[in-house]
Amino acid sequence: MLVNVLRKHALVRGLQSAGCIVLAELAQSNKESHDRIRDCAGIPLVLGALENHPYAGDVQEHGCRALYCLARHDAFNLHIVCAGKGIELIVLAMKNHPRNGGVRCAACLVISQLAMDSKPTQDLFRSHGAIPLVLNTLVDSRPSNQQYSLLAVVSLADVNDDGFADLGAIELILNKMRQHPTERMVQWYGYDALGALLSKKKKQHMERFQKSHGVETVQKAVNGHTFPRNARTDRVLGAAKRGPFIKSR
């Protein structure tokens, strides 16, 4: 019934915003509801809401969050989002709402899901101009929201490490980690983002990391916080230090 209402009143902003909120909640509640939304063509409806209301911040924020909930851990739904202009609409949401933290953080969240382990999707986000938008979100957002832009960096970095580095991402992430030493999520996802950006161990990237006091910054993060660590990132950052980082707890 909800899907039918949204389809019938596609141009009613309030209904579309509220409908996206409900769809997100249902998608998270249980797998049956999650799959039923897909089977009822709910994903194209969310994409339609984003397309029909490009300057409505509430629709853009809740629509992006609904896409995240529907695409999370579901390869089929992820394909539907990407095939249905999802990438273009998500990036457009960030462009149209440069000062709306809710929209930009929700967009980063869904980018982190769609681009994860998918080089073609990462390329598409880059071609639509997502990289500077993600970094601008990291600059502008509150510490509690910076985790979403850092997650997007992690997911986009595989084929876009040069694009991020050229825009000063390594230095920016390190600065955020130093500015917010007590914010566990900033330290955790900053660690992950740096590991992703430096994973190819390119000389110019490693030098930027070292010159920006990256070794000391990451060492403080892993000493001061308990968070999931991974061997790849520890190896990369340890190579910059020319020795191992503190052992995982």
PDB file of C-alpha atoms in Angstrom:
ATOM      1  CA  MET A   1       0.000   0.000   0.000  1.00  0.00           C
ATOM      2  CA  LEU A   2       2.793   2.445   0.865  1.00  0.00           C
ATOM      3  CA  VAL A   3       4.431   1.868  -2.498  1.00  0.00           C
ATOM      4  CA  ASN A   4       1.153   2.563  -4.276  1.00  0.00           C
ATOM      5  CA  VAL A   5       0.685   5.826  -2.374  1.00  0.00           C
ATOM      6  CA  LEU A   6       4.190   6.983  -3.238  1.00  0.00           C
ATOM      7  CA  ARG A   7       3.681   6.067  -6.869  1.00  0.00           C
ATOM      8  CA  LYS A   8       0.366   7.919  -7.040  1.00  0.00           C
ATOM      9  CA  HIS A   9       1.675  11.076  -5.341  1.00  0.00           C
ATOM     10  CA  ALA A  10       5.145  11.267  -6.827  1.00  0.00           C
ATOM     11  CA  LEU A  11       5.190  15.071  -6.816  1.00  0.00           C
ATOM     12  CA  VAL A  12       4.041  15.577  -3.228  1.00  0.00           C
ATOM     13  CA  ARG A  13       7.226  16.434  -1.380  1.00  0.00           C
ATOM     14  CA  GLY A  14       6.023  15.669   2.148  1.00  0.00           C
ATOM     15  CA  LEU A  15       4.709  12.252   1.223  1.00  0.00           C
ATOM     16  CA  GLN A  16       7.891  11.334  -0.619  1.00  0.00           C
ATOM     17  CA  SER A  17      10.100  12.396   2.302  1.00  0.00           C
ATOM     18  CA  ALA A  18       7.998  10.517   4.864  1.00  0.00           C
ATOM     19  CA  GLY A  19       7.726   7.516   2.559  1.00  0.00           C
ATOM     20  CA  CYS A  20      11.508   7.273   2.212  1.00  0.00           C
ATOM     21  CA  ILE A  21      11.839   7.312   6.000  1.00  0.00           C
ATOM     22  CA  VAL A  22       9.359   4.442   6.328  1.00  0.00           C
ATOM     23  CA  LEU A  23      10.983   2.444   3.529  1.00  0.00           C
ATOM     24  CA  ALA A  24      14.376   2.783   5.212  1.00  0.00           C
ATOM     25  CA  GLU A  25      12.970   1.612   8.543  1.00  0.00           C
ATOM     26  CA  LEU A  26      11.184  -1.325   6.940  1.00  0.00           C
ATOM     27  CA  ALA A  27      14.281  -2.342   4.979  1.00  0.00           C
ATOM     28  CA  GLN A  28      16.276  -2.460   8.204  1.00  0.00           C
ATOM     29  CA  SER A  29      13.630  -4.252  10.231  1.00  0.00           C
ATOM     30  CA  ASN A  30      13.783  -7.701   8.634  1.00  0.00           C
ATOM     31  CA  LYS A  31      14.776  -9.481   5.439  1.00  0.00           C
ATOM     32  CA  GLU A  32      11.181 -10.181   4.411  1.00  0.00           C
ATOM     33  CA  SER A  33      10.308  -6.480   4.354  1.00  0.00           C
ATOM     34  CA  HIS A  34      13.618  -5.683   2.678  1.00  0.00           C
ATOM     35  CA  ASP A  35      12.921  -8.122  -0.165  1.00  0.00           C
ATOM     36  CA  ARG A  36       9.267  -7.126  -0.456  1.00  0.00           C
ATOM     37  CA  ILE A  37      10.204  -3.488  -1.077  1.00  0.00           C
ATOM     38  CA  ARG A  38      12.416  -4.603  -3.955  1.00  0.00           C
ATOM     39  CA  ASP A  39       9.742  -6.903  -5.369  1.00  0.00           C
ATOM     40  CA  CYS A  40       7.231  -4.026  -5.308  1.00  0.00           C
ATOM     41  CA  ALA A  41       9.624  -1.812  -7.288  1.00  0.00           C
ATOM     42  CA  GLY A  42      10.386   0.319  -4.248  1.00  0.00           C
ATOM     43  CA  ILE A  43      13.933   1.185  -5.336  1.00  0.00           C
ATOM     44  CA  PRO A  44      12.851   2.952  -8.568  1.00  0.00           C
ATOM     45  CA  LEU A  45      10.338   4.886  -6.475  1.00  0.00           C
ATOM     46  CA  VAL A  46      13.095   6.168  -4.188  1.00  0.00           C
ATOM     47  CA  LEU A  47      15.197   7.105  -7.208  1.00  0.00           C
ATOM     48  CA  GLY A  48      12.158   8.857  -8.656  1.00  0.00           C
ATOM     49  CA  ALA A  49      11.747  10.845  -5.440  1.00  0.00           C
ATOM     50  CA  LEU A  50      15.350  12.027  -5.688  1.00  0.00           C
ATOM     51  CA  GLU A  51      14.892  12.972  -9.329  1.00  0.00           C
ATOM     52  CA  ASN A  52      11.535  14.748  -8.862  1.00  0.00           C
ATOM     53  CA  HIS A  53      12.586  16.776  -5.807  1.00  0.00           C
ATOM     54  CA  PRO A  54      16.246  17.732  -6.424  1.00  0.00           C
ATOM     55  CA  TYR A  55      16.172  20.818  -4.180  1.00  0.00           C
ATOM     56  CA  ALA A  56      14.145  19.360  -1.311  1.00  0.00           C
ATOM     57  CA  GLY A  57      16.746  18.609   1.344  1.00  0.00           C
ATOM     58  CA  ASP A  58      14.509  16.314   3.357  1.00  0.00           C
ATOM     59  CA  VAL A  59      13.693  14.140   0.339  1.00  0.00           C
ATOM     60  CA  GLN A  60      17.338  13.974  -0.693  1.00  0.00           C
ATOM     61  CA  GLU A  61      18.560  13.031   2.772  1.00  0.00           C
ATOM     62  CA  HIS A  62      15.902  10.418   3.475  1.00  0.00           C
ATOM     63  CA  GLY A  63      16.044   9.094  -0.073  1.00  0.00           C
ATOM     64  CA  CYS A  64      19.801   8.516   0.165  1.00  0.00           C
ATOM     65  CA  ARG A  65      19.378   6.793   3.523  1.00  0.00           C
ATOM     66  CA  ALA A  66      16.653   4.574   2.080  1.00  0.00           C
ATOM     67  CA  LEU A  67      18.955   3.579  -0.789  1.00  0.00           C
ATOM     68  CA  TYR A  68      21.682   2.733   1.709  1.00  0.00           C
ATOM     69  CA  CYS A  69      19.347   0.512   3.729  1.00  0.00           C
ATOM     70  CA  LEU A  70      18.084  -1.236   0.607  1.00  0.00           C
ATOM     71  CA  ALA A  71      21.502  -1.764  -0.998  1.00  0.00           C
ATOM     72  CA  ARG A  72      23.340  -2.802   2.155  1.00  0.00           C
ATOM     73  CA  HIS A  73      24.615  -6.392   1.903  1.00  0.00           C
ATOM     74  CA  ASP A  74      22.380  -6.993  -1.138  1.00  0.00           C
ATOM     75  CA  ALA A  75      24.191  -7.242  -4.476  1.00  0.00           C
ATOM     76  CA  PHE A  76      20.973  -7.420  -6.484  1.00  0.00           C
ATOM     77  CA  ASN A  77      19.527  -4.266  -4.960  1.00  0.00           C
ATOM     78  CA  LEU A  78      22.879  -2.551  -5.357  1.00  0.00           C
ATOM     79  CA  HIS A  79      22.770  -3.340  -9.075  1.00  0.00           C
ATOM     80  CA  ILE A  80      19.250  -1.902  -9.351  1.00  0.00           C
ATOM     81  CA  VAL A  81      20.372   1.349  -7.712  1.00  0.00           C
ATOM     82  CA  CYS A  82      23.420   1.745  -9.942  1.00  0.00           C
ATOM     83  CA  ALA A  83      21.551   0.793 -13.111  1.00  0.00           C
ATOM     84  CA  GLY A  84      18.755   3.242 -12.363  1.00  0.00           C
ATOM     85  CA  LYS A  85      20.702   6.538 -12.367  1.00  0.00           C
ATOM     86  CA  GLY A  86      21.453   6.109  -8.674  1.00  0.00           C
ATOM     87  CA  ILE A  87      25.078   7.230  -8.910  1.00  0.00           C
ATOM     88  CA  GLU A  88      24.197  10.378 -10.844  1.00  0.00           C
ATOM     89  CA  LEU A  89      21.358  11.276  -8.473  1.00  0.00           C
ATOM     90  CA  ILE A  90      23.424  10.739  -5.319  1.00  0.00           C
ATOM     91  CA  VAL A  91      26.222  12.974  -6.584  1.00  0.00           C
ATOM     92  CA  LEU A  92      23.671  15.556  -7.718  1.00  0.00           C
ATOM     93  CA  ALA A  93      22.197  15.603  -4.210  1.00  0.00           C
ATOM     94  CA  MET A  94      25.604  16.606  -2.840  1.00  0.00           C
ATOM     95  CA  LYS A  95      26.073  19.269  -5.506  1.00  0.00           C
ATOM     96  CA  ASN A  96      22.631  20.789  -4.947  1.00  0.00           C
ATOM     97  CA  HIS A  97      22.966  20.881  -1.146  1.00  0.00           C
ATOM     98  CA  PRO A  98      26.526  22.034  -0.391  1.00  0.00           C
ATOM     99  CA  ARG A  99      25.624  23.323   3.083  1.00  0.00           C
ATOM    100  CA  ASN A 100      23.191  20.617   4.122  1.00  0.00           C
ATOM    101  CA  GLY A 101      25.152  18.258   6.364  1.00  0.00           C
ATOM    102  CA  GLY A 102      22.326  15.741   6.545  1.00  0.00           C
ATOM    103  CA  VAL A 103      22.153  15.329   2.771  1.00  0.00           C
ATOM    104  CA  ARG A 104      25.896  15.165   2.301  1.00  0.00           C
ATOM    105  CA  CYS A 105      26.438  12.639   5.092  1.00  0.00           C
ATOM    106  CA  ALA A 106      23.584  10.433   3.846  1.00  0.00           C
ATOM    107  CA  ALA A 107      25.052  10.604   0.335  1.00  0.00           C
ATOM    108  CA  CYS A 108      28.493   9.617   1.637  1.00  0.00           C
ATOM    109  CA  LEU A 109      26.931   6.719   3.498  1.00  0.00           C
ATOM    110  CA  VAL A 110      25.287   5.286   0.403  1.00  0.00           C
ATOM    111  CA  ILE A 111      28.431   5.939  -1.673  1.00  0.00           C
ATOM    112  CA  SER A 112      30.402   3.873   0.844  1.00  0.00           C
ATOM    113  CA  GLN A 113      28.030   0.974   0.244  1.00  0.00           C
ATOM    114  CA  LEU A 114      27.679   1.187  -3.541  1.00  0.00           C
ATOM    115  CA  ALA A 115      31.380   1.670  -4.300  1.00  0.00           C
ATOM    116  CA  MET A 116      32.683  -1.007  -1.942  1.00  0.00           C
ATOM    117  CA  ASP A 117      34.825  -3.551  -3.840  1.00  0.00           C
ATOM    118  CA  SER A 118      33.451  -2.394  -7.210  1.00  0.00           C
ATOM    119  CA  LYS A 119      35.972  -0.673  -9.455  1.00  0.00           C
ATOM    120  CA  PRO A 120      33.432   0.107 -12.223  1.00  0.00           C
ATOM    121  CA  THR A 121      31.209   1.846  -9.665  1.00  0.00           C
ATOM    122  CA  GLN A 122      34.185   3.711  -8.229  1.00  0.00           C
ATOM    123  CA  ASP A 123      35.024   4.927 -11.735  1.00  0.00           C
ATOM    124  CA  LEU A 124      31.462   6.123 -12.265  1.00  0.00           C
ATOM    125  CA  PHE A 125      31.435   8.082  -9.035  1.00  0.00           C
ATOM    126  CA  ARG A 126      34.742   9.695 -10.008  1.00  0.00           C
ATOM    127  CA  SER A 127      33.478  10.617 -13.476  1.00  0.00           C
ATOM    128  CA  HIS A 128      30.450  12.327 -11.918  1.00  0.00           C
ATOM    129  CA  GLY A 129      32.674  14.409  -9.632  1.00  0.00           C
ATOM    130  CA  ALA A 130      32.171  12.642  -6.310  1.00  0.00           C
ATOM    131  CA  ILE A 131      35.749  12.862  -4.997  1.00  0.00           C
ATOM    132  CA  PRO A 132      35.926  16.612  -4.231  1.00  0.00           C
ATOM    133  CA  LEU A 133      32.377  16.505  -2.849  1.00  0.00           C
ATOM    134  CA  VAL A 134      33.297  13.734  -0.407  1.00  0.00           C
ATOM    135  CA  LEU A 135      36.352  15.678   0.757  1.00  0.00           C
ATOM    136  CA  ASN A 136      34.337  18.883   1.131  1.00  0.00           C
ATOM    137  CA  THR A 137      31.958  16.960   3.365  1.00  0.00           C
ATOM    138  CA  LEU A 138      34.892  15.893   5.515  1.00  0.00           C
ATOM    139  CA  VAL A 139      35.992  19.525   5.793  1.00  0.00           C
ATOM    140  CA  ASP A 140      32.573  20.935   6.632  1.00  0.00           C
ATOM    141  CA  SER A 141      30.859  18.280   8.723  1.00  0.00           C
ATOM    142  CA  ARG A 142      30.786  17.912  12.494  1.00  0.00           C
ATOM    143  CA  PRO A 143      33.200  15.368  13.994  1.00  0.00           C
ATOM    144  CA  SER A 144      30.327  12.970  14.654  1.00  0.00           C
ATOM    145  CA  ASN A 145      29.472  13.038  10.931  1.00  0.00           C
ATOM    146  CA  GLN A 146      32.986  12.855   9.524  1.00  0.00           C
ATOM    147  CA  GLN A 147      32.898   9.077   9.797  1.00  0.00           C
ATOM    148  CA  TYR A 148      30.558   8.927   6.782  1.00  0.00           C
ATOM    149  CA  SER A 149      32.868  10.862   4.481  1.00  0.00           C
ATOM    150  CA  LEU A 150      35.800   8.752   5.683  1.00  0.00           C
ATOM    151  CA  LEU A 151      33.842   5.592   4.881  1.00  0.00           C
ATOM    152  CA  ALA A 152      33.237   6.940   1.381  1.00  0.00           C
ATOM    153  CA  VAL A 153      36.979   7.550   0.972  1.00  0.00           C
ATOM    154  CA  VAL A 154      37.670   3.938   1.972  1.00  0.00           C
ATOM    155  CA  SER A 155      35.244   2.614  -0.654  1.00  0.00           C
ATOM    156  CA  LEU A 156      36.354   4.957  -3.457  1.00  0.00           C
ATOM    157  CA  ALA A 157      40.113   4.767  -2.905  1.00  0.00           C
ATOM    158  CA  ASP A 158      40.968   1.588  -4.841  1.00  0.00           C
ATOM    159  CA  VAL A 159      41.088   3.251  -8.262  1.00  0.00           C
ATOM    160  CA  ASN A 160      41.019   6.862  -7.119  1.00  0.00           C
ATOM    161  CA  ASP A 161      44.030   7.111  -4.813  1.00  0.00           C
ATOM    162  CA  ASP A 162      45.745   9.679  -7.046  1.00  0.00           C
ATOM    163  CA  GLY A 163      42.570  11.742  -7.341  1.00  0.00           C
ATOM    164  CA  PHE A 164      42.203  11.924  -3.576  1.00  0.00           C
ATOM    165  CA  ALA A 165      45.899  12.534  -2.923  1.00  0.00           C
ATOM    166  CA  ASP A 166      46.070  15.351  -5.475  1.00  0.00           C
ATOM    167  CA  LEU A 167      43.279  17.118  -3.582  1.00  0.00           C
ATOM    168  CA  GLY A 168      45.125  16.826  -0.280  1.00  0.00           C
ATOM    169  CA  ALA A 169      43.135  13.937   1.192  1.00  0.00           C
ATOM    170  CA  ILE A 170      46.070  12.430   3.099  1.00  0.00           C
ATOM    171  CA  GLU A 171      46.859  15.701   4.846  1.00  0.00           C
ATOM    172  CA  LEU A 172      43.181  16.460   5.465  1.00  0.00           C
ATOM    173  CA  ILE A 173      42.490  13.096   7.098  1.00  0.00           C
ATOM    174  CA  LEU A 174      45.526  13.416   9.329  1.00  0.00           C
ATOM    175  CA  ASN A 175      44.461  16.921  10.348  1.00  0.00           C
ATOM    176  CA  LYS A 176      40.994  15.685  11.284  1.00  0.00           C
ATOM    177  CA  MET A 177      42.476  12.884  13.363  1.00  0.00           C
ATOM    178  CA  ARG A 178      44.671  15.384  15.212  1.00  0.00           C
ATOM    179  CA  GLN A 179      41.807  17.841  15.710  1.00  0.00           C
ATOM    180  CA  HIS A 180      39.498  15.203  17.197  1.00  0.00           C
ATOM    181  CA  PRO A 181      41.706  12.809  19.198  1.00  0.00           C
ATOM    182  CA  THR A 182      38.816  11.673  21.415  1.00  0.00           C
ATOM    183  CA  GLU A 183      36.438  10.862  18.551  1.00  0.00           C
ATOM    184  CA  ARG A 184      36.810   7.096  18.253  1.00  0.00           C
ATOM    185  CA  MET A 185      35.032   6.830  14.893  1.00  0.00           C
ATOM    186  CA  VAL A 186      37.165   9.576  13.322  1.00  0.00           C
ATOM    187  CA  GLN A 187      40.301   7.745  14.491  1.00  0.00           C
ATOM    188  CA  TRP A 188      39.024   4.345  13.349  1.00  0.00           C
ATOM    189  CA  TYR A 189      37.822   5.364   9.897  1.00  0.00           C
ATOM    190  CA  GLY A 190      40.733   7.743   9.456  1.00  0.00           C
ATOM    191  CA  TYR A 191      43.035   4.759  10.003  1.00  0.00           C
ATOM    192  CA  ASP A 192      41.040   2.750   7.435  1.00  0.00           C
ATOM    193  CA  ALA A 193      40.960   5.603   4.908  1.00  0.00           C
ATOM    194  CA  LEU A 194      44.714   6.172   5.119  1.00  0.00           C
ATOM    195  CA  GLY A 195      45.318   2.452   4.684  1.00  0.00           C
ATOM    196  CA  ALA A 196      43.164   2.460   1.547  1.00  0.00           C
ATOM    197  CA  LEU A 197      44.834   5.552   0.065  1.00  0.00           C
ATOM    198  CA  LEU A 198      48.339   4.220   0.732  1.00  0.00           C
ATOM    199  CA  SER A 199      47.663   0.573  -0.127  1.00  0.00           C
ATOM    200  CA  LYS A 200      49.655   0.722  -3.385  1.00  0.00           C
ATOM    201  CA  LYS A 201      52.624   2.190  -1.506  1.00  0.00           C
ATOM    202  CA  LYS A 202      53.264   4.831  -4.144  1.00  0.00           C
ATOM    203  CA  LYS A 203      56.346   6.795  -3.268  1.00  0.00           C
ATOM    204  CA  GLN A 204      54.751  10.225  -3.553  1.00  0.00           C
ATOM    205  CA  HIS A 205      51.828   9.223  -1.329  1.00  0.00           C
ATOM    206  CA  MET A 206      54.044   7.663   1.319  1.00  0.00           C
ATOM    207  CA  GLU A 207      56.199  10.790   1.372  1.00  0.00           C
ATOM    208  CA  ARG A 208      53.147  13.002   1.889  1.00  0.00           C
ATOM    209  CA  PHE A 209      52.037  10.785   4.747  1.00  0.00           C
ATOM    210  CA  GLN A 210      55.447  10.937   6.418  1.00  0.00           C
ATOM    211  CA  LYS A 211      55.905  14.695   5.946  1.00  0.00           C
ATOM    212  CA  SER A 212      52.471  15.313   7.504  1.00  0.00           C
ATOM    213  CA  HIS A 213      53.472  13.458  10.691  1.00  0.00           C
ATOM    214  CA  GLY A 214      51.267  10.531   9.710  1.00  0.00           C
ATOM    215  CA  VAL A 215      53.269   7.946  11.623  1.00  0.00           C
ATOM    216  CA  GLU A 216      52.872   9.781  14.914  1.00  0.00           C
ATOM    217  CA  THR A 217      49.200  10.534  14.298  1.00  0.00           C
ATOM    218  CA  VAL A 218      48.241   6.943  13.525  1.00  0.00           C
ATOM    219  CA  GLN A 219      50.345   5.608  16.388  1.00  0.00           C
ATOM    220  CA  LYS A 220      48.405   7.858  18.791  1.00  0.00           C
ATOM    221  CA  ALA A 221      45.131   6.633  17.317  1.00  0.00           C
ATOM    222  CA  VAL A 222      45.914   2.956  17.794  1.00  0.00           C
ATOM    223  CA  ASN A 223      47.374   3.585  21.249  1.00  0.00           C
ATOM    224  CA  GLY A 224      44.424   5.640  22.446  1.00  0.00           C
ATOM    225  CA  HIS A 225      41.448   3.750  21.013  1.00  0.00           C
ATOM    226  CA  THR A 226      40.207   0.214  20.651  1.00  0.00           C
ATOM    227  CA  PHE A 227      38.815  -0.434  17.180  1.00  0.00           C
ATOM    228  CA  PRO A 228      38.937  -3.239  14.609  1.00  0.00           C
ATOM    229  CA  ARG A 229      42.307  -3.350  12.907  1.00  0.00           C
ATOM    230  CA  ASN A 230      43.306  -5.082   9.697  1.00  0.00           C
ATOM    231  CA  ALA A 231      46.636  -6.559   8.697  1.00  0.00           C
ATOM    232  CA  ARG A 232      46.783  -4.768   5.336  1.00  0.00           C
ATOM    233  CA  THR A 233      46.505  -1.296   6.814  1.00  0.00           C
ATOM    234  CA  ASP A 234      48.962  -2.112   9.595  1.00  0.00           C
ATOM    235  CA  ARG A 235      51.476  -3.340   7.000  1.00  0.00           C
ATOM    236  CA  VAL A 236      51.059  -0.220   4.869  1.00  0.00           C
ATOM    237  CA  LEU A 237      51.341   2.204   7.753  1.00  0.00           C
ATOM    238  CA  GLY A 238      54.120   0.136   9.294  1.00  0.00           C
ATOM    239  CA  ALA A 239      56.071   0.434   6.023  1.00  0.00           C
ATOM    240  CA  ALA A 240      55.824   4.212   6.298  1.00  0.00           C
ATOM    241  CA  LYS A 241      57.141   3.952   9.839  1.00  0.00           C
ATOM    242  CA  ARG A 242      59.737   1.392   8.763  1.00  0.00           C
ATOM    243  CA  GLY A 243      58.623  -0.848  11.587  1.00  0.00           C
ATOM    244  CA  PRO A 244      55.465  -2.399  13.048  1.00  0.00           C
ATOM    245  CA  PHE A 245      52.710  -0.411  14.692  1.00  0.00           C
ATOM    246  CA  ILE A 246      51.547  -1.430  18.125  1.00  0.00           C
ATOM    247  CA  LYS A 247      50.017  -4.893  18.081  1.00  0.00           C
ATOM    248  CA  SER A 248      46.232  -5.121  17.697  1.00  0.00           C
ATOM    249  CA  ARG A 249      44.344  -5.526  20.956  1.00  0.00           C
TER     250      ARG A 249
END
